[in-house]
Tab-separated table of C-alpha atoms in Angstrom:
chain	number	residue	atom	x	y	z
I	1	UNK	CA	0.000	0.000	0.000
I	2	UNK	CA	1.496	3.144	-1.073
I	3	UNK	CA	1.881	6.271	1.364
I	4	UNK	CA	-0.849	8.276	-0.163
I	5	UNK	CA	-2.983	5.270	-0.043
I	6	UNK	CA	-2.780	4.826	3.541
I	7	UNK	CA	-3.286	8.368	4.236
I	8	UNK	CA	-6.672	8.328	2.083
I	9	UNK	CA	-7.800	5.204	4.611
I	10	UNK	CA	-6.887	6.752	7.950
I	11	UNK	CA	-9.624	6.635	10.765
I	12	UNK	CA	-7.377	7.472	13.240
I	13	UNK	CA	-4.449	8.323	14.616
I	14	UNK	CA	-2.521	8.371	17.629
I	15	UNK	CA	0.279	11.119	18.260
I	16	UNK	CA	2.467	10.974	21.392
I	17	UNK	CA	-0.013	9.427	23.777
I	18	UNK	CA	0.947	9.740	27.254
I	19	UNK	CA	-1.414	9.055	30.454
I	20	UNK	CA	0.647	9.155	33.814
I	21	UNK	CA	-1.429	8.626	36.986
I	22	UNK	CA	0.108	10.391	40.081
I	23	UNK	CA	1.695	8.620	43.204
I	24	UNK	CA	-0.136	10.048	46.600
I	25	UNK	CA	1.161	9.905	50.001
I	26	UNK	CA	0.614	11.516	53.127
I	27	UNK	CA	-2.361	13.347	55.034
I	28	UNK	CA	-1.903	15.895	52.743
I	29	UNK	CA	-1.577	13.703	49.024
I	30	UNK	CA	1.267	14.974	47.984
I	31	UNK	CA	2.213	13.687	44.835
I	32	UNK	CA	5.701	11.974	45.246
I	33	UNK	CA	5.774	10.443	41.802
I	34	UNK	CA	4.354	8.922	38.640
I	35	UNK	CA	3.132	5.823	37.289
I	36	UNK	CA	3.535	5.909	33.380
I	37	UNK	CA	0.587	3.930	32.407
I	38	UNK	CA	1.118	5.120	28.937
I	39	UNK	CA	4.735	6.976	27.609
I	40	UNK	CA	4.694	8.046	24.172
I	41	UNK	CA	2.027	5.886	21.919
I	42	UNK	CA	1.493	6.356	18.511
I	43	UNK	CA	0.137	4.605	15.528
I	44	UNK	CA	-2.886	4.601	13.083
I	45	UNK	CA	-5.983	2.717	12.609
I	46	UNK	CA	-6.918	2.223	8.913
I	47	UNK	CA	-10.552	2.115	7.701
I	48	UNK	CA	-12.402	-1.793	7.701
I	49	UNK	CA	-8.813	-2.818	9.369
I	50	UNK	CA	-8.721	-4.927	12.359
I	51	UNK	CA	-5.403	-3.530	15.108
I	52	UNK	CA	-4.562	-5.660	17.680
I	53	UNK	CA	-3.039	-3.882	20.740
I	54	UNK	CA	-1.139	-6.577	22.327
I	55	UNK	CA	0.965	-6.998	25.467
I	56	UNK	CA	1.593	-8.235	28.996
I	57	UNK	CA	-1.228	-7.614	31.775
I	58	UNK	CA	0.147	-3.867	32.930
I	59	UNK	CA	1.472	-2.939	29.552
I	60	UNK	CA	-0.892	0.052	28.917
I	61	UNK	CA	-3.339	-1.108	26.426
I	62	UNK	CA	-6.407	-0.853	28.400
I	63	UNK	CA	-5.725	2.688	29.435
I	64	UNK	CA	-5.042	3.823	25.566
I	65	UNK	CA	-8.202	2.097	24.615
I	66	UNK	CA	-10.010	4.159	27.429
I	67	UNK	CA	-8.075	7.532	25.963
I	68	UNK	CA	-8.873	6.847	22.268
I	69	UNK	CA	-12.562	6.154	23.259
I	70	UNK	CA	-12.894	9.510	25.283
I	71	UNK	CA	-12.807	7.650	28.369
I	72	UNK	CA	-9.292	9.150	29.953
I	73	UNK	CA	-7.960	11.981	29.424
I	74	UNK	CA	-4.371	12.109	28.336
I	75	UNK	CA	-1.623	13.453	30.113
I	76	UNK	CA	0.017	14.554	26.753
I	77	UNK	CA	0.146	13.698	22.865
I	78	UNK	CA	-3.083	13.747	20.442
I	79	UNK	CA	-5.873	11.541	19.175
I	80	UNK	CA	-7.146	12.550	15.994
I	81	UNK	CA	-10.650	11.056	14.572
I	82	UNK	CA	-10.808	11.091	10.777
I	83	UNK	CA	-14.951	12.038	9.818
I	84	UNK	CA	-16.102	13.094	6.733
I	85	UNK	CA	-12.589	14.385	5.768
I	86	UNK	CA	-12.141	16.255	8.942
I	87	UNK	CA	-9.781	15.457	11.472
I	88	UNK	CA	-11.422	15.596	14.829
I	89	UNK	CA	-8.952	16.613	17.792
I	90	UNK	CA	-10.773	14.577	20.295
I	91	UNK	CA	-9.284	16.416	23.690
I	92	UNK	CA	-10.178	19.320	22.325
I	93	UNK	CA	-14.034	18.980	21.657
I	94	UNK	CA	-16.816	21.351	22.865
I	95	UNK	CA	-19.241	19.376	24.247
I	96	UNK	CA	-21.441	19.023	21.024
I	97	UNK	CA	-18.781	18.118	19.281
I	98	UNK	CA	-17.475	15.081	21.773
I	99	UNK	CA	-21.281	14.039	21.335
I	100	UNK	CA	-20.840	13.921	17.875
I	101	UNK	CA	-17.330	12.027	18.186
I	102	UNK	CA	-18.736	9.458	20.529
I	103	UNK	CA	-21.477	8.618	17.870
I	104	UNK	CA	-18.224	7.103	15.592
I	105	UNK	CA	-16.554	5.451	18.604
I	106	UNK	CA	-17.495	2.967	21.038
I	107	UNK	CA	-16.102	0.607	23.580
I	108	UNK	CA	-16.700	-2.646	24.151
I	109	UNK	CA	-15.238	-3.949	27.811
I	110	UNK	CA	-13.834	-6.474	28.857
I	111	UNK	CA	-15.728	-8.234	32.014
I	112	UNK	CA	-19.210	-8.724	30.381
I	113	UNK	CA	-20.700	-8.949	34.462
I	114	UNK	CA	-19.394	-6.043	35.147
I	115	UNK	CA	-20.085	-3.944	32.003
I	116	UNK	CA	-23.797	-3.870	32.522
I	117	UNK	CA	-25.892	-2.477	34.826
I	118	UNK	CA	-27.538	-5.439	36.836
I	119	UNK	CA	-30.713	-2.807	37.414
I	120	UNK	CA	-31.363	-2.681	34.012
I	121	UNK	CA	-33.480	-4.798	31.702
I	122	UNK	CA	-31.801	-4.956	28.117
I	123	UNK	CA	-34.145	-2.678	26.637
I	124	UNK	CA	-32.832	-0.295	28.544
I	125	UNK	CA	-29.103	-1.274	28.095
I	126	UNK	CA	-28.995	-1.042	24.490
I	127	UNK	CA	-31.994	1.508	24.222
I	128	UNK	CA	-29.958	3.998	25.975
I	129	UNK	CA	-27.373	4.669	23.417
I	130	UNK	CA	-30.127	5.157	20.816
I	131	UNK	CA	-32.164	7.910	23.028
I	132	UNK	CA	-29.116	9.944	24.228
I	133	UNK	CA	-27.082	9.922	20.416
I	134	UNK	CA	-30.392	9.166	18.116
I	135	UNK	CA	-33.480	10.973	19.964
I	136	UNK	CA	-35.832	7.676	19.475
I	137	UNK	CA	-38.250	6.708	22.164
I	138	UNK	CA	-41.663	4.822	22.114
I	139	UNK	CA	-42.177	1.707	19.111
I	140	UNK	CA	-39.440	2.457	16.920
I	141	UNK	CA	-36.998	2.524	19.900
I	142	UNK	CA	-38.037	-1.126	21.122
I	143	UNK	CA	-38.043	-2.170	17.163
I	144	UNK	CA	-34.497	-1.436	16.679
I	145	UNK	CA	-33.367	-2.670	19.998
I	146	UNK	CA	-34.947	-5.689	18.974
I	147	UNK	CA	-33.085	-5.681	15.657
I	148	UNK	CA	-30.052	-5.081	17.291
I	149	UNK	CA	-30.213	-8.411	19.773
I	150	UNK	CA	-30.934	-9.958	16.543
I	151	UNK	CA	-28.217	-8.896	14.266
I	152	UNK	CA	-25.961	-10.189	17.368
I	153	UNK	CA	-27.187	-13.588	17.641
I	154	UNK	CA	-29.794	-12.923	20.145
I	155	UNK	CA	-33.711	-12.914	20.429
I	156	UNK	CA	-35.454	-10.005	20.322
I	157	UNK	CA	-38.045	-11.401	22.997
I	158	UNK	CA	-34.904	-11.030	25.332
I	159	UNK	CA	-35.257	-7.410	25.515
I	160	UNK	CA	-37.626	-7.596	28.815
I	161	UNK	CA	-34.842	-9.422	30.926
I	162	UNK	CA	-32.292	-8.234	33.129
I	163	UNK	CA	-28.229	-9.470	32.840
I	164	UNK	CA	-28.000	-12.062	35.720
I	165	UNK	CA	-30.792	-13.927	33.485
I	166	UNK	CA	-27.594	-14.635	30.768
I	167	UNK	CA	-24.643	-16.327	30.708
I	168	UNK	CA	-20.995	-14.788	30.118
I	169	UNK	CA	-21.187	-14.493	25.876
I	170	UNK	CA	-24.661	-13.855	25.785
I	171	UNK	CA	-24.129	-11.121	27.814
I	172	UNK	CA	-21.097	-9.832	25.657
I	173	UNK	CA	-23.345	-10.137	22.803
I	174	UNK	CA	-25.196	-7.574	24.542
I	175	UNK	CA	-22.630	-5.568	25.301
I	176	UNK	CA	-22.190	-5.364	21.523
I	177	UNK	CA	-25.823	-4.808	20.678
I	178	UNK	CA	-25.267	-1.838	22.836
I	179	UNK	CA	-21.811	-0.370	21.386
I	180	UNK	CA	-23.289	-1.102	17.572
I	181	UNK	CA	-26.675	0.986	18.834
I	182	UNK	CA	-25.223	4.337	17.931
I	183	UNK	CA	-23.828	3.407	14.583
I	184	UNK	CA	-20.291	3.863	15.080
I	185	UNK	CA	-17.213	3.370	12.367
I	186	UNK	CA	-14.020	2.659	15.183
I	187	UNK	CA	-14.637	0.157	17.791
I	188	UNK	CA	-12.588	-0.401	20.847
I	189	UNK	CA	-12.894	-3.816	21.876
I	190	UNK	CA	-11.021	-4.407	25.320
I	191	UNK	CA	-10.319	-7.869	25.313
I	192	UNK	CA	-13.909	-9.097	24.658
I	193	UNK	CA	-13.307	-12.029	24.733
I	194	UNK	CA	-10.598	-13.095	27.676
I	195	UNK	CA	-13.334	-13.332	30.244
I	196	UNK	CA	-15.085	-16.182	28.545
I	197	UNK	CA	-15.000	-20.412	27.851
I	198	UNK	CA	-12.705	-21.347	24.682
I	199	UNK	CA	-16.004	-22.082	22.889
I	200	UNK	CA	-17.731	-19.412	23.054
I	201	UNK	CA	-14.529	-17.177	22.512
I	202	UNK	CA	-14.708	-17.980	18.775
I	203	UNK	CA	-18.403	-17.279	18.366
I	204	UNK	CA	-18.071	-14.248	19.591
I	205	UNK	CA	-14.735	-13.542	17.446
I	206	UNK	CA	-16.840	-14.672	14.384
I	207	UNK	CA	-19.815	-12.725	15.318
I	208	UNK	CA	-16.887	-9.276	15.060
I	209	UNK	CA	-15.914	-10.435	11.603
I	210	UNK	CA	-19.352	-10.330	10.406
I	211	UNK	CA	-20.439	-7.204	12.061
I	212	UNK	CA	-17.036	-5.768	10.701
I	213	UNK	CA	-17.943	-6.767	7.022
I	214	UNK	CA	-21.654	-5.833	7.699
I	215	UNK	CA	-21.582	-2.683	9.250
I	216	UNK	CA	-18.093	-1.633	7.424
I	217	UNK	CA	-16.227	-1.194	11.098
I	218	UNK	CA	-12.751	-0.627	12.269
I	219	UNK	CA	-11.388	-2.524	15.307
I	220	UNK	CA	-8.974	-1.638	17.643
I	221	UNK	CA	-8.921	-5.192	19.029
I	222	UNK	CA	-6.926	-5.124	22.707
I	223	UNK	CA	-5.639	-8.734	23.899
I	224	UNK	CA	-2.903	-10.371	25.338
I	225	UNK	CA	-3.717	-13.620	23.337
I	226	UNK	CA	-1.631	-14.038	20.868
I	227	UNK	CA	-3.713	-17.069	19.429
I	228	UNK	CA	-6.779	-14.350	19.155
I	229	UNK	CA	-5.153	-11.490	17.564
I	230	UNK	CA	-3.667	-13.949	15.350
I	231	UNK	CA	-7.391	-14.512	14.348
I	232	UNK	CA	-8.578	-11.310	13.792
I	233	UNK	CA	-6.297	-8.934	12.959
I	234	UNK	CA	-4.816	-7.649	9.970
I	235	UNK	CA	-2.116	-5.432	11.199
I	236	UNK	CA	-0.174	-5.647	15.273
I	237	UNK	CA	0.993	-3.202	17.828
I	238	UNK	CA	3.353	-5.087	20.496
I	239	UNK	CA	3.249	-2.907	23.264
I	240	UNK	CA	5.657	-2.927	26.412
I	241	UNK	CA	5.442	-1.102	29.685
I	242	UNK	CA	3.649	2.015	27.670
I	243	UNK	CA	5.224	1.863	24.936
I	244	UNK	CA	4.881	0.422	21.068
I	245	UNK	CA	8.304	-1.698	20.691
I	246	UNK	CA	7.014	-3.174	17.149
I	247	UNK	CA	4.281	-2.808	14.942
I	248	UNK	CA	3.377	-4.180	11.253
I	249	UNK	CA	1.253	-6.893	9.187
I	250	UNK	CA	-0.137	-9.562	11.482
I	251	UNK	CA	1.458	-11.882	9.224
I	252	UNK	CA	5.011	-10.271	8.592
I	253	UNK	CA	4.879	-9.529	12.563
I	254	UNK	CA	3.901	-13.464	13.517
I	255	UNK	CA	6.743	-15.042	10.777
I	256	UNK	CA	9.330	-12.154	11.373
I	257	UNK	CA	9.626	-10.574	14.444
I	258	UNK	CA	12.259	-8.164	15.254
I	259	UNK	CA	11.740	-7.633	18.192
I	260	UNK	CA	12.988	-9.996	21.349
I	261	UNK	CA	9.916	-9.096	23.475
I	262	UNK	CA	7.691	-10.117	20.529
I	263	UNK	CA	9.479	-13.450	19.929
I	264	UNK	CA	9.118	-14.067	23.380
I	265	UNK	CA	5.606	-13.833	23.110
I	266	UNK	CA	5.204	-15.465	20.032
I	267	UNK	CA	7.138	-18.566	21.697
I	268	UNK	CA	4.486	-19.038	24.407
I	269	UNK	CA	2.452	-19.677	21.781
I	270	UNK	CA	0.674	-23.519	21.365
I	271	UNK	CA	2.311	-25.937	19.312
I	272	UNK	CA	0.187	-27.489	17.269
I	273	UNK	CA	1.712	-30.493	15.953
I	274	UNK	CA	2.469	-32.623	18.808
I	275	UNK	CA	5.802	-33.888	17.581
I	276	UNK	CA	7.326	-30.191	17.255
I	277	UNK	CA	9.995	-29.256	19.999
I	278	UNK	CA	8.821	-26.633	22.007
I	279	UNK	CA	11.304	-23.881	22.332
I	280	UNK	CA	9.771	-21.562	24.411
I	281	UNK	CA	11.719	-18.310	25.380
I	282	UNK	CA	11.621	-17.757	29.468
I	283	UNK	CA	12.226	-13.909	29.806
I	284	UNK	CA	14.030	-13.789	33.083
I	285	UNK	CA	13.254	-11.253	36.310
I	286	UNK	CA	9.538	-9.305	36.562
I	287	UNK	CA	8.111	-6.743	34.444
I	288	UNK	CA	9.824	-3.509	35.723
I	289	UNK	CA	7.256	-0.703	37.951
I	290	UNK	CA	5.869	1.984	35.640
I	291	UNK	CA	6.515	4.068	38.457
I	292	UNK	CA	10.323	3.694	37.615
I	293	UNK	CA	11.270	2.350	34.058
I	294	UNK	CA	14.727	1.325	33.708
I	295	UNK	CA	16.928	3.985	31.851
I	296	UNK	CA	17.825	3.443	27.468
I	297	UNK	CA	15.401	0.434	26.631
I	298	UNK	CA	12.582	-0.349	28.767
I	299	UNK	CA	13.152	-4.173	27.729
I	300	UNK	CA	16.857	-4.519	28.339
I	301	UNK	CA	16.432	-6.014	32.014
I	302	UNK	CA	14.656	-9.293	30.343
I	303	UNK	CA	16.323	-8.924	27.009
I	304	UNK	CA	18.384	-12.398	25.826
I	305	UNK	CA	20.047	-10.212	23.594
I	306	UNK	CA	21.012	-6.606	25.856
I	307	UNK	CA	24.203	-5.011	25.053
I	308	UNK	CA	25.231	-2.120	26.836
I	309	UNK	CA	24.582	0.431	24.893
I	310	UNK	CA	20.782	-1.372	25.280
I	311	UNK	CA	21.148	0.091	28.840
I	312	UNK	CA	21.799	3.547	28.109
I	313	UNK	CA	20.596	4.445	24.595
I	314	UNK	CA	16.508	4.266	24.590
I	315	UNK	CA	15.593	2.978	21.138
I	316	UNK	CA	13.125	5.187	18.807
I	317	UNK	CA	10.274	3.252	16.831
I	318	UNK	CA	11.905	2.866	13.198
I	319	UNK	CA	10.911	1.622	10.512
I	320	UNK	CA	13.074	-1.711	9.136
I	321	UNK	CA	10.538	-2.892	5.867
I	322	UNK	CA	7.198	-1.712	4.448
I	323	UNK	CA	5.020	-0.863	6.708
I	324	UNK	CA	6.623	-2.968	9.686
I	325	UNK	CA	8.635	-1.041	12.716
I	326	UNK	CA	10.713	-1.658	16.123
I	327	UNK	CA	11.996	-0.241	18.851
I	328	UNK	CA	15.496	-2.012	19.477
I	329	UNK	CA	19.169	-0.838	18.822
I	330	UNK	CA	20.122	-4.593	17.642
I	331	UNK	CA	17.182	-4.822	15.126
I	332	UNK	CA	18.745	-5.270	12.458
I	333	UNK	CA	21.294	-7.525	13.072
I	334	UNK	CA	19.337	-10.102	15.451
I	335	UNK	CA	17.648	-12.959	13.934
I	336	UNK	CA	14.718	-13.396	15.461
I	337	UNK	CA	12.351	-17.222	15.280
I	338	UNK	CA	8.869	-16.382	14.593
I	339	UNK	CA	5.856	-18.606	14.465
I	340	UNK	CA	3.479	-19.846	11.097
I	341	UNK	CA	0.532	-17.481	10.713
I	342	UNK	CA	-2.434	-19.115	10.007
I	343	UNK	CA	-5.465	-16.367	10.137
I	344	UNK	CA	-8.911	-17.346	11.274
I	345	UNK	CA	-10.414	-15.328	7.830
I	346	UNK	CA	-13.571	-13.702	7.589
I	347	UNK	CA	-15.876	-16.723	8.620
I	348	UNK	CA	-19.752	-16.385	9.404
I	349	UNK	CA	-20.681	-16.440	13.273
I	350	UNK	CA	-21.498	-19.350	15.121
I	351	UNK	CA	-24.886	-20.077	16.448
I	352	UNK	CA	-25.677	-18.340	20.034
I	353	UNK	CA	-24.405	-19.642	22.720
């Protein structure tokens, strides 16, 4: 894909994202330091593209999902929404305008117990998206809820029930019914699927695919399931203690990594031919605090490959082939063992669960 090409199918773009949280002690809360959640994110989301945000448990991908969805609000950098050939700075929005901006991105969460209100029958879940954003009210609100539990996989008779009366995927289903209510073109989904039984993770990863075809969506698709992005996405962000450390097409990304904290990952992977070797990769020591990154590259306390000039330099994001970028000094001179890609493809959803 040429440069102008990609610029032509931007939705959105990330610039510099930071989000650091403050560190409180005392009587008085004095702020005696700062977690960095998220240091200096940035990459783009194409139009009908699927981008997996992948990484560790702590790495910062929930919190830029939350900032890109209007959720947090950054410390520094930019998120710019591409509508109807405008670009929308989104922390910089009257209030009309965020209105507006939420209308073209939503969030699905992650816990699907959590994410809805047990008080609420489903009507009202999913209805209240379409009174707040759409004005409707009376029959042709409860018609298009209705249609809504139907185009996920759900009966339309189920509007009168509360949550507790559905298990874990139906209830994500609903949680989808309810993000798809406004009619959105980016959505977040916050690992939708990690909460849930093997089985029903696929329906619900072939229920995306179809929505994404049907409804013409963009996904930024948050997991730290290699297996699952490998599924669905078409391009990867590997992300590291808030930070991108390499990003690129799922498939050059999965057969060529280049970057040791992606190969790692990519070795935990399942083997799936029984007689294969494993050859896992063991990164050694913990993931380092937030609250006090190590100095040059964030990754050179685990790294196999570290030099010292790892420990002192701190690697920018550059880009080694088309479209495919990494954050490490020895980049081009490490080869790295990647793992057969083998995407899921654009398959039609599974009955309901």
């Amino acid at each position: 894909m040429s440069q102008a090409d990609g610029e032509t199918r931007r939705l959105l773009s990330v610039e510099g994202l930071k989000k650091h949280f403050p560190i409180e002690k005392g009587l008085l809360r004095r702020t005696v330091g700062q977690v960095r959640a998220v240091d200096g994110v940035s990459f783009t989301v194409r139009k009908g593209e699927t981008l997996g945000l992948v990484g560790e448990s702590g790495c910062g991908k929930t919190t830029t999902g939350r900032m890109i969805a209007g959720l947090y609000e950054p410390t520094a950098g930019r998120v710019l929404f591409h509508a109807d050939g405008e670009d929308m700075d989104v922390w910089s929005l009257t209030h009309l305008e965020m209105l507006e901006f939420r209308r073209g991105v939503q969030i699905v969460f992650q816990d699907p117990f959590s994410s809805l209100n047990p008080w609420m029958r489903v009507t009202e879940i999913v209805g209240e998206p379409l009174i707040v954003q759409r004005g409707m009210k009376g029959k042709e609100l409860r018609r298009e809820v209705g249609r809504l539990l139907e185009v996920v996989g759900l009966r339309s008779q189920y509007a009168g029930r509360f949550p507790h009366e559905f298990s874990g995927g139906q209830r994500q289903r609903i949680g989808i019914a309810r993000a798809l209510a406004p009619g959105p073109r980016l959505v977040v989904a916050d690992e939708p699927v990690s909460a849930l039984d093997v089985s029903v993770q696929a329906q619900i990863l072939n229920l995306l695919i179809d929505l994404q075809v049907r409804f013409e969506l963009s996904y930024l698709f948050i997991a730290h399931d290699l297996s699952v992005v490998r599924y669905i996405s078409d391009r990867v962000a590997v992300m590291y203690l808030g930070k991108i450390v390499e990003t690129g097409e799922a498939e050059d990304v999965f057969r060529h990594p280049r970057h040791p904290y992606t190969e790692a990952l990519l070795s935990a992977l399942p083997e799936m031919d029984p007689t294969a070797e494993e050859d896992r990769i063991v990164l050694r020591g913990d993931v380092p605090s937030p609250a006090n990154p190590p100095p040059g590259c964030p990754f050179h306390p685990r790294c196999l490959y570290a030099e010292d000039r790892c420990k002192a330099d701190p690697p920018e994001l550059v880009e080694l082939g088309p479209g495919h970028a990494t954050a490490c000094l020895r980049a081009r001179e490490l080869e790295l063992q990647g793992r057969p890609f083998a995407a899921g493809g654009h398959e039609p959803p599974q009955p309901g669960d």
